[in-house]
Amino acid sequence: SDNKEFGTCLKNGDLKSGDEAILKEKRPLRVYLIAGEPSGDLLGSRLMRALKKQEDGRVEFFGVGGETMKAEGLSSLFDIKDLAIMGLLEVVPSIPKVLSLMSRTMKDIEEKKPDVVLTIDSWSFSEQIHKRILKRNLAVPHFHYVAPQAWAWKKGRAKKLGALMEHVFALLPYEEAFFAPYGAHLTYVGHPVVEGGASKGEAERFLEKHHINKETFIVCMLPGSRKTEVSALLPVFRQAAILLKEKHPSLQIVIPTVATIADRVEEAVRDWPVPVLVLRGEGERYDAFAAAKGAIAASGTVSLELAMSGTPHLIAYKVSALTAFLMRRFLKVKYVNLINILQNEEIVPELLQERAEPEFIVETFEKIIQNEGVAQRKKMASALKKLGADDLETPSQKAARKLKSLLDERRQEKGPLYEGEALKEGLKKK
């Protein structure tokens, strides 16, 4: 009813003294979110949930997202599968499509006239969106969630961060200090993995649902969330599965996947000579982790989820030869896995490029599952504390609170936010 009153008042231009402030309080907060890949989609969905709770449901969402953001009420402008690209050679052919999607996104922002634009991760796409917002002089606050890993790659990105946007919500404890000298304003909120359900999986539930014997040797394989990752890793994982079957006759491979590549994975594993179960969605993912003896995964956020679940695991990764050459030349850190970076130790084995071969994967896997992976599990738990695992407030709650605080500060310092032509016209009539 508040929304209807507000709309009628705007339409008629009947704004009496003091009504503007009251109406702004009643009007839903309009948030434009942009997440370009599954990890950002999950992050966005949790932020949406926190914002709805914080605003007592008075919030409207627009933008770009995946399945989990859609489940929270977002109508995505396009399918994020088109942005799930990685690697220099892999990106180049997709440039025309990506530019077209940027244009569509900017047009939608101008039409929707949100109170705030928040990009989530996917730095290459997000950077261009912020550049266009500034170039077009749109009077909309624009923030970013997940600082680009300038500390691992290019310090030039740190300079761009401060120049392009007003504020960044950071996942890692050391990023505030790193970006400060470059004029970037960051707030550390913690890593979203600590608020997921990864630590609450139930092995018994998984076994019962899929009629799997308790003695079955379950191994989770996670080939990534991008088409290029899946294409590079699934053939390697297939051969590793065959070798594992020789060592463990009761082997059951479980592949938790995401919407962006689920069909591709199911098609690829049909001819595997070992039992394979492909899971869709987040629901059973953590139960599978709990039931598994260990996991073999692509590099990425999934390693943190496995750490939260206490599942022994290694990461394996392959990219094109040129991309690998450039990565080795420009990478500024010793490790690529965040657990290892936080502890400055290879707690989670990193099998990259030529090391990501079936024989070596299986050999390394057998080592980490010894004694049920107790040694690795203890060290992973120590790293997770640095990401906010023991905090009372979740990262999403912290981010939602900070977002509202920034918008309130902006309103006080610079006047009304970018509230749309309807409100402007109503004020003119008054």
Tab-separated table of C-alpha atoms in Angstrom, residues 102 119 121-134 142 144 148 156-157 159-161 164-165:
chain	number	residue	atom	x	y	z
A	102	MET	CA	27.764	-4.053	-21.891
A	119	THR	CA	29.007	-4.873	-9.529
A	121	ASP	CA	33.565	-9.640	-8.967
A	122	SER	CA	34.089	-10.279	-12.754
A	123	TRP	CA	36.487	-7.337	-12.808
A	124	SER	CA	36.993	-7.051	-16.584
A	125	PHE	CA	33.264	-6.590	-17.204
A	126	SER	CA	32.659	-4.589	-14.019
A	127	GLU	CA	35.477	-2.154	-14.788
A	128	GLN	CA	33.909	-1.238	-18.115
A	129	ILE	CA	30.510	-0.692	-16.520
A	130	HIS	CA	31.969	1.771	-13.994
A	131	LYS	CA	33.884	3.578	-16.729
A	132	ARG	CA	30.686	4.041	-18.706
A	133	ILE	CA	28.768	5.283	-15.665
A	134	LEU	CA	31.393	7.989	-15.144
A	142	HIS	CA	28.299	2.857	-7.899
A	144	HIS	CA	32.011	-2.916	-6.284
A	148	PRO	CA	40.314	-7.329	-7.993
A	156	GLY	CA	47.750	-0.861	-12.074
A	157	ARG	CA	44.356	-2.274	-11.204
A	159	LYS	CA	45.038	2.676	-9.184
A	160	LYS	CA	41.998	2.146	-11.413
A	161	LEU	CA	39.934	1.002	-8.458
A	164	LEU	CA	36.535	4.397	-10.948
A	165	MET	CA	34.281	3.918	-7.941
